[in-house]
mmCIF file of C-alpha atoms in Angstrom:
data_model
loop_
_atom_site.group_PDB
_atom_site.id
_atom_site.type_symbol
_atom_site.label_atom_id
_atom_site.label_comp_id
_atom_site.label_asym_id
_atom_site.label_seq_id
_atom_site.Cartn_x
_atom_site.Cartn_y
_atom_site.Cartn_z
ATOM 1 C CA MET A 1 78.742 -11.389 -7.626
ATOM 2 C CA ILE A 2 80.264 -11.036 -11.085
ATOM 3 C CA ASP A 3 82.829 -8.401 -11.993
ATOM 4 C CA GLN A 4 81.260 -5.439 -13.857
ATOM 5 C CA GLY A 5 83.658 -5.701 -16.680
ATOM 6 C CA ARG A 6 82.632 -9.276 -17.350
ATOM 7 C CA ILE A 7 79.035 -8.264 -17.257
ATOM 8 C CA ASN A 8 79.697 -5.511 -19.773
ATOM 9 C CA ARG A 9 81.421 -7.992 -22.088
ATOM 10 C CA ILE A 10 78.553 -10.499 -21.991
ATOM 11 C CA ARG A 11 76.056 -7.674 -22.443
ATOM 12 C CA TRP A 12 77.944 -6.556 -25.587
ATOM 13 C CA SER A 13 78.010 -10.170 -26.869
ATOM 14 C CA ALA A 14 74.270 -10.430 -26.282
ATOM 15 C CA ARG A 15 73.472 -7.938 -29.018
ATOM 16 C CA ARG A 16 71.322 -9.939 -31.543
ATOM 17 C CA GLY A 17 70.060 -9.531 -35.126
ATOM 18 C CA LEU A 18 66.406 -9.502 -34.025
ATOM 19 C CA LEU A 19 65.187 -6.332 -32.321
ATOM 20 C CA GLU A 20 62.830 -8.336 -30.169
ATOM 21 C CA ASN A 21 65.727 -10.322 -28.699
ATOM 22 C CA ASP A 22 67.709 -7.207 -28.065
ATOM 23 C CA ILE A 23 64.817 -5.539 -26.185
ATOM 24 C CA VAL A 24 64.200 -8.574 -23.922
ATOM 25 C CA LEU A 25 67.927 -9.050 -23.245
ATOM 26 C CA GLU A 26 68.504 -5.359 -22.488
ATOM 27 C CA LYS A 27 65.604 -5.460 -20.010
ATOM 28 C CA TYR A 28 67.132 -8.694 -18.473
ATOM 29 C CA PHE A 29 70.488 -7.002 -18.024
ATOM 30 C CA ASN A 30 68.864 -3.834 -16.536
ATOM 31 C CA ALA A 31 66.989 -5.975 -14.015
ATOM 32 C CA SER A 32 69.520 -8.624 -13.217
ATOM 33 C CA ALA A 33 73.062 -7.541 -14.028
ATOM 34 C CA SER A 34 73.972 -6.457 -10.470
ATOM 35 C CA ALA A 35 72.874 -9.889 -9.003
ATOM 36 C CA MET A 36 74.107 -12.250 -11.804
ATOM 37 C CA THR A 37 75.937 -15.385 -10.667
ATOM 38 C CA GLU A 38 78.296 -17.761 -12.427
ATOM 39 C CA ASP A 39 75.264 -20.039 -13.119
ATOM 40 C CA ASP A 40 73.410 -17.123 -14.679
ATOM 41 C CA ILE A 41 76.426 -16.400 -16.896
ATOM 42 C CA THR A 42 76.586 -20.131 -17.877
ATOM 43 C CA GLY A 43 72.903 -20.353 -18.666
ATOM 44 C CA LEU A 44 72.826 -17.059 -20.627
ATOM 45 C CA SER A 45 75.953 -17.965 -22.601
ATOM 46 C CA ALA A 46 74.273 -21.264 -23.687
ATOM 47 C CA LEU A 47 71.161 -19.394 -24.706
ATOM 48 C CA LEU A 48 73.165 -16.852 -26.660
ATOM 49 C CA ASP A 49 74.849 -19.628 -28.606
ATOM 50 C CA LEU A 50 71.425 -20.415 -30.186
ATOM 51 C CA SER A 51 70.255 -18.834 -33.385
ATOM 52 C CA ASP A 52 68.171 -15.680 -33.074
ATOM 53 C CA ASN A 53 65.027 -17.375 -34.112
ATOM 54 C CA ASP A 54 65.473 -20.277 -31.629
ATOM 55 C CA LEU A 55 66.135 -17.747 -28.893
ATOM 56 C CA LEU A 56 63.039 -15.703 -29.730
ATOM 57 C CA ASP A 57 60.993 -18.876 -29.896
ATOM 58 C CA LEU A 58 62.140 -19.925 -26.442
ATOM 59 C CA VAL A 59 61.500 -16.450 -24.988
ATOM 60 C CA MET A 60 58.069 -16.391 -26.460
ATOM 61 C CA ALA A 61 57.340 -19.897 -25.223
ATOM 62 C CA ARG A 62 56.839 -21.261 -28.765
ATOM 63 C CA LYS A 63 59.597 -23.828 -28.042
ATOM 64 C CA GLU A 64 60.900 -25.438 -24.975
ATOM 65 C CA LEU A 65 64.648 -26.093 -24.133
ATOM 66 C CA ALA A 66 64.180 -29.763 -25.058
ATOM 67 C CA GLN A 67 63.530 -28.652 -28.638
ATOM 68 C CA VAL A 68 66.882 -26.866 -29.116
ATOM 69 C CA GLU A 69 70.396 -27.906 -28.851
ATOM 70 C CA ILE A 70 71.646 -27.055 -25.366
ATOM 71 C CA ALA A 71 74.241 -29.155 -23.580
ATOM 72 C CA PRO A 72 72.679 -31.300 -20.847
ATOM 73 C CA GLN A 73 75.065 -30.029 -18.280
ATOM 74 C CA VAL A 74 73.900 -26.434 -18.626
ATOM 75 C CA LEU A 75 70.127 -27.169 -18.915
ATOM 76 C CA PRO A 76 69.361 -26.177 -15.287
ATOM 77 C CA GLN A 77 71.172 -22.817 -15.622
ATOM 78 C CA SER A 78 69.696 -22.211 -19.006
ATOM 79 C CA HIS A 79 66.235 -22.929 -17.697
ATOM 80 C CA ARG A 80 66.614 -20.484 -14.896
ATOM 81 C CA VAL A 81 67.763 -17.700 -17.173
ATOM 82 C CA LEU A 82 64.991 -18.521 -19.742
ATOM 83 C CA GLU A 83 62.329 -18.244 -16.980
ATOM 84 C CA ALA A 84 63.760 -14.803 -16.083
ATOM 85 C CA LEU A 85 63.633 -13.789 -19.778
ATOM 86 C CA ARG A 86 60.096 -14.959 -20.124
ATOM 87 C CA ALA A 87 59.058 -13.062 -17.063
ATOM 88 C CA ILE A 88 60.395 -9.804 -18.479
ATOM 89 C CA GLN A 89 58.693 -9.790 -21.794
#
């Protein structure tokens, strides 16, 4: 389990310019924060490094991870978090 202070920091850094992203990410944190793992943090951080539009396109399934720049070593973690984000919307 991840320390609550760390969860709060990543939650704050997850604030986005597009309201749609903010809504999905807030729902994700509300549902998953207490059970987040290091892999979840890694995957989420990689997704948060994307532009707002790319992130929204991924969440809305208009794009797949292969169409955006994500480091290969974090693809499995990013895929897992992305699936959770898609399930929330």
